[in-house]
Amino acid sequence: DAKTTQPNSMESNEEEPVHLPCNHSTISGTDYIHWYRQLPSQGPEYVIHGLTSNVNNRMASLAIAEDRKSSTLILHRATLRDAAVYYCILRGTTNAGKSTFGDGTTLTVKP
Amino acid sequence: NAGVTQTPKFQVLKTGQSMTLQCAQDMNHEYMSWYRQDPGMGLRLIHYSVGAGITDQGEVPNGYNVSRSTTEDFPLRLLSAAPSQTSVYFCASSYSNKNTEAFFGQGTRLTVV
């Protein structure tokens, strides 16, 4: 199964944009790129997903490289409530039900 | 609409005891999965199911059993608890369509002494 690679940790100042990178160089043509985040003492929650085009929703934006080997989750104005572990995973035709998570990126937001 | 419900929220077991962690979803999702999360680590897949009557192993299946007799329920059984199974357990569900999101329960915190 295709794997993803993320930095262990990142820091941001409150109200500044945050760009969280993810590498997925072995992604297949039909894999969707999904992002989840996990707030302290909670289960993961969905953030955004996409296939090829950049995507926006009320929580974040997802920028996908043209070759799809990397993507970036963009939080336009970080708040203290955005401090969490962010996971980038791939969901494909054969593995949609068994997505594997890496260790994710721990985002610290400084006031 | 309750989403994914896990019970119990907390549990302490003695080494060698058995128990079942419950997971139920009310969204008619085909896919359900169990993960464990050790302190400071990411989630590791234990078992998953793509529909009623169909289950398969994930990354760390040893010491755990699952069954899926209905679409709604996906219990995780610990056969003989060991201290190494101390962890937080999360259940997830989703439609089979890879273009849809997964939903997670709030977790069961298990301590084996």
PDB file of C-alpha atoms in Angstrom:
ATOM      1  CA  ASP A   1       0.000   0.000   0.000  1.00  0.00           C
ATOM      2  CA  ALA A   2       1.151   3.528  -0.715  1.00  0.00           C
ATOM      3  CA  LYS A   3       2.581   5.336   2.290  1.00  0.00           C
ATOM      4  CA  THR A   4       2.709   8.968   3.292  1.00  0.00           C
ATOM      5  CA  THR A   5       5.520  10.944   4.920  1.00  0.00           C
ATOM      6  CA  GLN A   6       4.970  13.992   7.109  1.00  0.00           C
ATOM      7  CA  PRO A   7       7.222  16.117   9.336  1.00  0.00           C
ATOM      8  CA  ASN A   8       6.970  15.158  12.992  1.00  0.00           C
ATOM      9  CA  SER A   9       6.156  18.649  14.200  1.00  0.00           C
ATOM     10  CA  MET A  10       5.531  22.223  13.097  1.00  0.00           C
ATOM     11  CA  GLU A  11       4.948  25.506  14.879  1.00  0.00           C
ATOM     12  CA  SER A  12       2.840  28.481  13.909  1.00  0.00           C
ATOM     13  CA  ASN A  13       1.837  31.805  15.368  1.00  0.00           C
ATOM     14  CA  GLU A  14      -1.806  32.469  16.006  1.00  0.00           C
ATOM     15  CA  GLU A  15      -3.679  34.102  13.107  1.00  0.00           C
ATOM     16  CA  GLU A  16      -0.915  33.271  10.622  1.00  0.00           C
ATOM     17  CA  PRO A  17      -1.282  30.773   7.765  1.00  0.00           C
ATOM     18  CA  VAL A  18       0.049  27.254   8.208  1.00  0.00           C
ATOM     19  CA  HIS A  19       1.208  24.948   5.434  1.00  0.00           C
ATOM     20  CA  LEU A  20       1.404  21.285   6.422  1.00  0.00           C
ATOM     21  CA  PRO A  21       3.204  19.136   3.827  1.00  0.00           C
ATOM     22  CA  CYS A  22       2.713  15.479   2.957  1.00  0.00           C
ATOM     23  CA  ASN A  23       4.714  13.315   0.572  1.00  0.00           C
ATOM     24  CA  HIS A  24       3.094  10.332  -1.133  1.00  0.00           C
ATOM     25  CA  SER A  25       5.463   9.485  -3.960  1.00  0.00           C
ATOM     26  CA  THR A  26       3.978   5.983  -4.541  1.00  0.00           C
ATOM     27  CA  ILE A  27       0.375   7.173  -4.828  1.00  0.00           C
ATOM     28  CA  SER A  28      -1.705   5.349  -7.428  1.00  0.00           C
ATOM     29  CA  GLY A  29      -3.837   7.108  -9.983  1.00  0.00           C
ATOM     30  CA  THR A  30      -7.100   6.341  -8.183  1.00  0.00           C
ATOM     31  CA  ASP A  31      -6.041   7.135  -4.602  1.00  0.00           C
ATOM     32  CA  TYR A  32      -7.755  10.022  -2.875  1.00  0.00           C
ATOM     33  CA  ILE A  33      -5.687  12.162  -0.481  1.00  0.00           C
ATOM     34  CA  HIS A  34      -7.441  12.604   2.848  1.00  0.00           C
ATOM     35  CA  TRP A  35      -6.500  14.749   5.829  1.00  0.00           C
ATOM     36  CA  TYR A  36      -7.669  14.180   9.389  1.00  0.00           C
ATOM     37  CA  ARG A  37      -6.777  15.872  12.619  1.00  0.00           C
ATOM     38  CA  GLN A  38      -6.819  14.686  16.197  1.00  0.00           C
ATOM     39  CA  LEU A  39      -7.385  17.136  18.998  1.00  0.00           C
ATOM     40  CA  PRO A  40      -6.064  16.172  22.441  1.00  0.00           C
ATOM     41  CA  SER A  41      -7.996  13.291  24.013  1.00  0.00           C
ATOM     42  CA  GLN A  42     -10.352  12.979  21.048  1.00  0.00           C
ATOM     43  CA  GLY A  43     -10.816  10.690  18.086  1.00  0.00           C
ATOM     44  CA  PRO A  44      -9.578  11.824  14.671  1.00  0.00           C
ATOM     45  CA  GLU A  45     -11.888  14.064  12.689  1.00  0.00           C
ATOM     46  CA  TYR A  46     -12.114  14.622   8.955  1.00  0.00           C
ATOM     47  CA  VAL A  47     -10.635  17.830   7.552  1.00  0.00           C
ATOM     48  CA  ILE A  48     -10.591  17.654   3.748  1.00  0.00           C
ATOM     49  CA  HIS A  49      -9.873  15.370   0.819  1.00  0.00           C
ATOM     50  CA  GLY A  50      -9.155  15.571  -2.899  1.00  0.00           C
ATOM     51  CA  LEU A  51      -8.037  13.672  -5.990  1.00  0.00           C
ATOM     52  CA  THR A  52      -6.304  16.030  -8.405  1.00  0.00           C
ATOM     53  CA  SER A  53      -7.624  19.542  -8.106  1.00  0.00           C
ATOM     54  CA  ASN A  54      -7.114  21.902  -5.209  1.00  0.00           C
ATOM     55  CA  VAL A  55      -9.997  21.807  -2.736  1.00  0.00           C
ATOM     56  CA  ASN A  56     -11.425  24.304  -0.278  1.00  0.00           C
ATOM     57  CA  ASN A  57     -13.869  23.943   2.581  1.00  0.00           C
ATOM     58  CA  ARG A  58     -14.740  25.881   5.704  1.00  0.00           C
ATOM     59  CA  MET A  59     -11.883  24.317   7.668  1.00  0.00           C
ATOM     60  CA  ALA A  60      -8.963  24.361   5.261  1.00  0.00           C
ATOM     61  CA  SER A  61      -7.614  24.196   1.728  1.00  0.00           C
ATOM     62  CA  LEU A  62      -5.821  21.298   0.093  1.00  0.00           C
ATOM     63  CA  ALA A  63      -3.208  21.965  -2.559  1.00  0.00           C
ATOM     64  CA  ILE A  64      -2.240  18.911  -4.614  1.00  0.00           C
ATOM     65  CA  ALA A  65       0.920  18.872  -6.705  1.00  0.00           C
ATOM     66  CA  GLU A  66       0.482  18.375 -10.427  1.00  0.00           C
ATOM     67  CA  ASP A  67       2.248  14.986 -10.290  1.00  0.00           C
ATOM     68  CA  ARG A  68       0.197  14.103  -7.154  1.00  0.00           C
ATOM     69  CA  LYS A  69       3.312  12.972  -5.303  1.00  0.00           C
ATOM     70  CA  SER A  70       2.815  15.573  -2.608  1.00  0.00           C
ATOM     71  CA  SER A  71       0.106  17.718  -1.105  1.00  0.00           C
ATOM     72  CA  THR A  72      -0.193  20.580   1.369  1.00  0.00           C
ATOM     73  CA  LEU A  73      -2.902  21.258   3.899  1.00  0.00           C
ATOM     74  CA  ILE A  74      -3.371  24.986   4.345  1.00  0.00           C
ATOM     75  CA  LEU A  75      -4.929  26.536   7.431  1.00  0.00           C
ATOM     76  CA  HIS A  76      -5.469  30.134   6.419  1.00  0.00           C
ATOM     77  CA  ARG A  77      -5.474  31.652   9.904  1.00  0.00           C
ATOM     78  CA  ALA A  78      -4.320  29.348  12.664  1.00  0.00           C
ATOM     79  CA  THR A  79      -6.102  29.561  15.987  1.00  0.00           C
ATOM     80  CA  LEU A  80      -5.198  27.965  19.303  1.00  0.00           C
ATOM     81  CA  ARG A  81      -7.992  25.449  18.656  1.00  0.00           C
ATOM     82  CA  ASP A  82      -6.118  24.215  15.589  1.00  0.00           C
ATOM     83  CA  ALA A  83      -3.353  22.760  17.752  1.00  0.00           C
ATOM     84  CA  ALA A  84      -3.608  19.059  16.973  1.00  0.00           C
ATOM     85  CA  VAL A  85      -1.964  16.118  15.238  1.00  0.00           C
ATOM     86  CA  TYR A  86      -2.651  16.210  11.498  1.00  0.00           C
ATOM     87  CA  TYR A  87      -2.672  13.005   9.476  1.00  0.00           C
ATOM     88  CA  CYS A  88      -2.401  12.643   5.727  1.00  0.00           C
ATOM     89  CA  ILE A  89      -3.668   9.277   4.423  1.00  0.00           C
ATOM     90  CA  LEU A  90      -4.528   7.720   1.087  1.00  0.00           C
ATOM     91  CA  ARG A  91      -7.830   6.014   0.321  1.00  0.00           C
ATOM     92  CA  GLY A  92      -7.910   3.874  -2.795  1.00  0.00           C
ATOM     93  CA  THR A  93     -10.094   1.295  -4.415  1.00  0.00           C
ATOM     94  CA  THR A  94      -8.517  -1.648  -2.583  1.00  0.00           C
ATOM     95  CA  ASN A  95      -7.661   0.000   0.730  1.00  0.00           C
ATOM     96  CA  ALA A  96     -10.473   2.430   1.480  1.00  0.00           C
ATOM     97  CA  GLY A  97     -11.496   0.389   4.483  1.00  0.00           C
ATOM     98  CA  LYS A  98      -8.026  -0.227   5.839  1.00  0.00           C
ATOM     99  CA  SER A  99      -6.329   3.118   5.662  1.00  0.00           C
ATOM    100  CA  THR A 100      -3.085   3.198   7.588  1.00  0.00           C
ATOM    101  CA  PHE A 101      -2.010   6.254   9.529  1.00  0.00           C
ATOM    102  CA  GLY A 102       1.548   7.328  10.140  1.00  0.00           C
ATOM    103  CA  ASP A 103       2.539   9.372  13.162  1.00  0.00           C
ATOM    104  CA  GLY A 104       1.240  12.602  11.636  1.00  0.00           C
ATOM    105  CA  THR A 105       2.419  16.175  12.216  1.00  0.00           C
ATOM    106  CA  THR A 106       1.971  17.732  15.629  1.00  0.00           C
ATOM    107  CA  LEU A 107       1.010  21.365  15.105  1.00  0.00           C
ATOM    108  CA  THR A 108       1.739  23.797  17.913  1.00  0.00           C
ATOM    109  CA  VAL A 109       0.079  27.207  17.702  1.00  0.00           C
ATOM    110  CA  LYS A 110       1.692  29.986  19.708  1.00  0.00           C
ATOM    111  CA  PRO A 111      -0.366  32.930  20.933  1.00  0.00           C
TER     112      PRO A 111
ATOM    113  CA  ASN B   1     -27.849  10.568  14.443  1.00  0.00           C
ATOM    114  CA  ALA B   2     -25.269   9.299  16.948  1.00  0.00           C
ATOM    115  CA  GLY B   3     -22.431   8.560  14.486  1.00  0.00           C
ATOM    116  CA  VAL B   4     -19.877   6.053  15.836  1.00  0.00           C
ATOM    117  CA  THR B   5     -20.427   4.999  19.435  1.00  0.00           C
ATOM    118  CA  GLN B   6     -17.803   3.166  21.457  1.00  0.00           C
ATOM    119  CA  THR B   7     -18.334   1.565  24.846  1.00  0.00           C
ATOM    120  CA  PRO B   8     -16.934   1.565  27.436  1.00  0.00           C
ATOM    121  CA  LYS B   9     -14.956   4.821  27.519  1.00  0.00           C
ATOM    122  CA  PHE B  10     -12.564   3.515  30.162  1.00  0.00           C
ATOM    123  CA  GLN B  11     -11.646   0.007  31.266  1.00  0.00           C
ATOM    124  CA  VAL B  12      -9.079  -1.564  33.580  1.00  0.00           C
ATOM    125  CA  LEU B  13      -8.328  -5.261  33.140  1.00  0.00           C
ATOM    126  CA  LYS B  14      -6.089  -7.703  34.912  1.00  0.00           C
ATOM    127  CA  THR B  15      -3.580  -9.659  32.871  1.00  0.00           C
ATOM    128  CA  GLY B  16      -5.245 -12.712  31.387  1.00  0.00           C
ATOM    129  CA  GLN B  17      -8.787 -11.388  31.506  1.00  0.00           C
ATOM    130  CA  SER B  18     -10.876 -11.181  28.370  1.00  0.00           C
ATOM    131  CA  MET B  19     -13.290  -8.487  27.288  1.00  0.00           C
ATOM    132  CA  THR B  20     -15.114  -7.043  24.312  1.00  0.00           C
ATOM    133  CA  LEU B  21     -14.921  -3.443  23.167  1.00  0.00           C
ATOM    134  CA  GLN B  22     -18.140  -2.401  21.505  1.00  0.00           C
ATOM    135  CA  CYS B  23     -18.503  -0.232  18.401  1.00  0.00           C
ATOM    136  CA  ALA B  24     -21.762   0.712  16.731  1.00  0.00           C
ATOM    137  CA  GLN B  25     -22.585   3.074  13.873  1.00  0.00           C
ATOM    138  CA  ASP B  26     -25.954   4.250  12.632  1.00  0.00           C
ATOM    139  CA  MET B  27     -24.931   5.579   9.217  1.00  0.00           C
ATOM    140  CA  ASN B  28     -25.303   2.304   7.282  1.00  0.00           C
ATOM    141  CA  HIS B  29     -21.574   2.321   6.490  1.00  0.00           C
ATOM    142  CA  GLU B  30     -20.109  -0.753   4.827  1.00  0.00           C
ATOM    143  CA  TYR B  31     -16.559  -0.254   6.126  1.00  0.00           C
ATOM    144  CA  MET B  32     -15.572  -0.446   9.795  1.00  0.00           C
ATOM    145  CA  SER B  33     -12.108  -0.543  11.346  1.00  0.00           C
ATOM    146  CA  TRP B  34     -10.378  -0.812  14.701  1.00  0.00           C
ATOM    147  CA  TYR B  35      -7.206   1.127  15.527  1.00  0.00           C
ATOM    148  CA  ARG B  36      -5.020   1.339  18.587  1.00  0.00           C
ATOM    149  CA  GLN B  37      -3.034   4.371  19.603  1.00  0.00           C
ATOM    150  CA  ASP B  38      -0.177   4.107  22.061  1.00  0.00           C
ATOM    151  CA  PRO B  39       1.024   7.230  23.905  1.00  0.00           C
ATOM    152  CA  GLY B  40       2.668   9.737  21.564  1.00  0.00           C
ATOM    153  CA  MET B  41       2.151   7.512  18.542  1.00  0.00           C
ATOM    154  CA  GLY B  42      -0.083   7.428  15.514  1.00  0.00           C
ATOM    155  CA  LEU B  43      -2.933   5.014  14.868  1.00  0.00           C
ATOM    156  CA  ARG B  44      -2.230   1.413  13.944  1.00  0.00           C
ATOM    157  CA  LEU B  45      -4.842  -0.716  12.220  1.00  0.00           C
ATOM    158  CA  ILE B  46      -5.872  -3.873  14.095  1.00  0.00           C
ATOM    159  CA  HIS B  47      -8.725  -5.369  12.057  1.00  0.00           C
ATOM    160  CA  TYR B  48     -11.160  -4.092   9.500  1.00  0.00           C
ATOM    161  CA  SER B  49     -14.375  -5.152   7.785  1.00  0.00           C
ATOM    162  CA  VAL B  50     -15.739  -4.288   4.352  1.00  0.00           C
ATOM    163  CA  GLY B  51     -19.237  -5.548   5.113  1.00  0.00           C
ATOM    164  CA  ALA B  52     -21.294  -7.883   7.274  1.00  0.00           C
ATOM    165  CA  GLY B  53     -19.661 -11.290   7.483  1.00  0.00           C
ATOM    166  CA  ILE B  54     -16.333 -10.089   6.044  1.00  0.00           C
ATOM    167  CA  THR B  55     -13.315  -9.228   8.191  1.00  0.00           C
ATOM    168  CA  ASP B  56      -9.573  -9.084   7.646  1.00  0.00           C
ATOM    169  CA  GLN B  57      -6.392  -8.377   9.560  1.00  0.00           C
ATOM    170  CA  GLY B  58      -4.616  -5.062   9.697  1.00  0.00           C
ATOM    171  CA  GLU B  59      -1.102  -4.186  10.842  1.00  0.00           C
ATOM    172  CA  VAL B  60      -1.280  -5.450  14.446  1.00  0.00           C
ATOM    173  CA  PRO B  61      -3.960  -8.179  14.737  1.00  0.00           C
ATOM    174  CA  ASN B  62      -2.325 -10.525  17.249  1.00  0.00           C
ATOM    175  CA  GLY B  63      -4.281 -10.926  20.484  1.00  0.00           C
ATOM    176  CA  TYR B  64      -7.511  -9.556  19.020  1.00  0.00           C
ATOM    177  CA  ASN B  65     -10.555 -11.106  17.365  1.00  0.00           C
ATOM    178  CA  VAL B  66     -13.398  -9.453  15.487  1.00  0.00           C
ATOM    179  CA  SER B  67     -16.678 -10.440  13.898  1.00  0.00           C
ATOM    180  CA  ARG B  68     -19.244  -8.510  11.878  1.00  0.00           C
ATOM    181  CA  SER B  69     -22.661 -10.134  12.093  1.00  0.00           C
ATOM    182  CA  THR B  70     -24.559  -6.914  11.332  1.00  0.00           C
ATOM    183  CA  THR B  71     -23.796  -3.749   9.373  1.00  0.00           C
ATOM    184  CA  GLU B  72     -24.124  -1.647  12.528  1.00  0.00           C
ATOM    185  CA  ASP B  73     -21.836  -3.451  14.983  1.00  0.00           C
ATOM    186  CA  PHE B  74     -18.148  -4.365  14.948  1.00  0.00           C
ATOM    187  CA  PRO B  75     -16.969  -5.642  18.362  1.00  0.00           C
ATOM    188  CA  LEU B  76     -13.297  -6.131  19.190  1.00  0.00           C
ATOM    189  CA  ARG B  77     -12.447  -9.015  21.518  1.00  0.00           C
ATOM    190  CA  LEU B  78      -9.325  -9.251  23.642  1.00  0.00           C
ATOM    191  CA  LEU B  79      -8.821 -12.943  24.270  1.00  0.00           C
ATOM    192  CA  SER B  80      -6.276 -12.804  27.118  1.00  0.00           C
ATOM    193  CA  ALA B  81      -5.300  -9.253  28.017  1.00  0.00           C
ATOM    194  CA  ALA B  82      -1.623  -8.372  28.310  1.00  0.00           C
ATOM    195  CA  PRO B  83       0.034  -5.147  29.578  1.00  0.00           C
ATOM    196  CA  SER B  84       1.246  -4.532  26.005  1.00  0.00           C
ATOM    197  CA  GLN B  85      -2.395  -4.036  25.022  1.00  0.00           C
ATOM    198  CA  THR B  86      -2.674  -0.965  27.215  1.00  0.00           C
ATOM    199  CA  SER B  87      -3.699   1.672  24.694  1.00  0.00           C
ATOM    200  CA  VAL B  88      -6.510   3.854  23.413  1.00  0.00           C
ATOM    201  CA  TYR B  89      -8.716   2.044  20.926  1.00  0.00           C
ATOM    202  CA  PHE B  90     -10.609   3.833  18.161  1.00  0.00           C
ATOM    203  CA  CYS B  91     -13.327   2.488  15.933  1.00  0.00           C
ATOM    204  CA  ALA B  92     -13.974   4.064  12.528  1.00  0.00           C
ATOM    205  CA  SER B  93     -16.606   3.653   9.842  1.00  0.00           C
ATOM    206  CA  SER B  94     -17.128   4.877   6.300  1.00  0.00           C
ATOM    207  CA  TYR B  95     -18.924   4.192   3.064  1.00  0.00           C
ATOM    208  CA  SER B  96     -17.019   2.012   0.645  1.00  0.00           C
ATOM    209  CA  ASN B  97     -16.616   4.921  -1.739  1.00  0.00           C
ATOM    210  CA  LYS B  98     -13.047   6.199  -1.376  1.00  0.00           C
ATOM    211  CA  ASN B  99     -14.380   9.674  -2.125  1.00  0.00           C
ATOM    212  CA  THR B 100     -16.082   9.864   1.270  1.00  0.00           C
ATOM    213  CA  GLU B 101     -14.864  10.638   4.746  1.00  0.00           C
ATOM    214  CA  ALA B 102     -14.359   8.266   7.645  1.00  0.00           C
ATOM    215  CA  PHE B 103     -15.959   8.851  11.026  1.00  0.00           C
ATOM    216  CA  PHE B 104     -14.263   7.949  14.304  1.00  0.00           C
ATOM    217  CA  GLY B 105     -15.576   7.155  17.744  1.00  0.00           C
ATOM    218  CA  GLN B 106     -14.304   8.923  20.841  1.00  0.00           C
ATOM    219  CA  GLY B 107     -12.163   5.995  21.880  1.00  0.00           C
ATOM    220  CA  THR B 108     -11.860   3.445  24.673  1.00  0.00           C
ATOM    221  CA  ARG B 109      -8.954   3.893  27.053  1.00  0.00           C
ATOM    222  CA  LEU B 110      -7.824   0.438  28.176  1.00  0.00           C
ATOM    223  CA  THR B 111      -5.324  -0.264  30.942  1.00  0.00           C
ATOM    224  CA  VAL B 112      -4.086  -3.792  31.576  1.00  0.00           C
ATOM    225  CA  VAL B 113      -2.386  -4.307  34.928  1.00  0.00           C
TER     226      VAL B 113
END
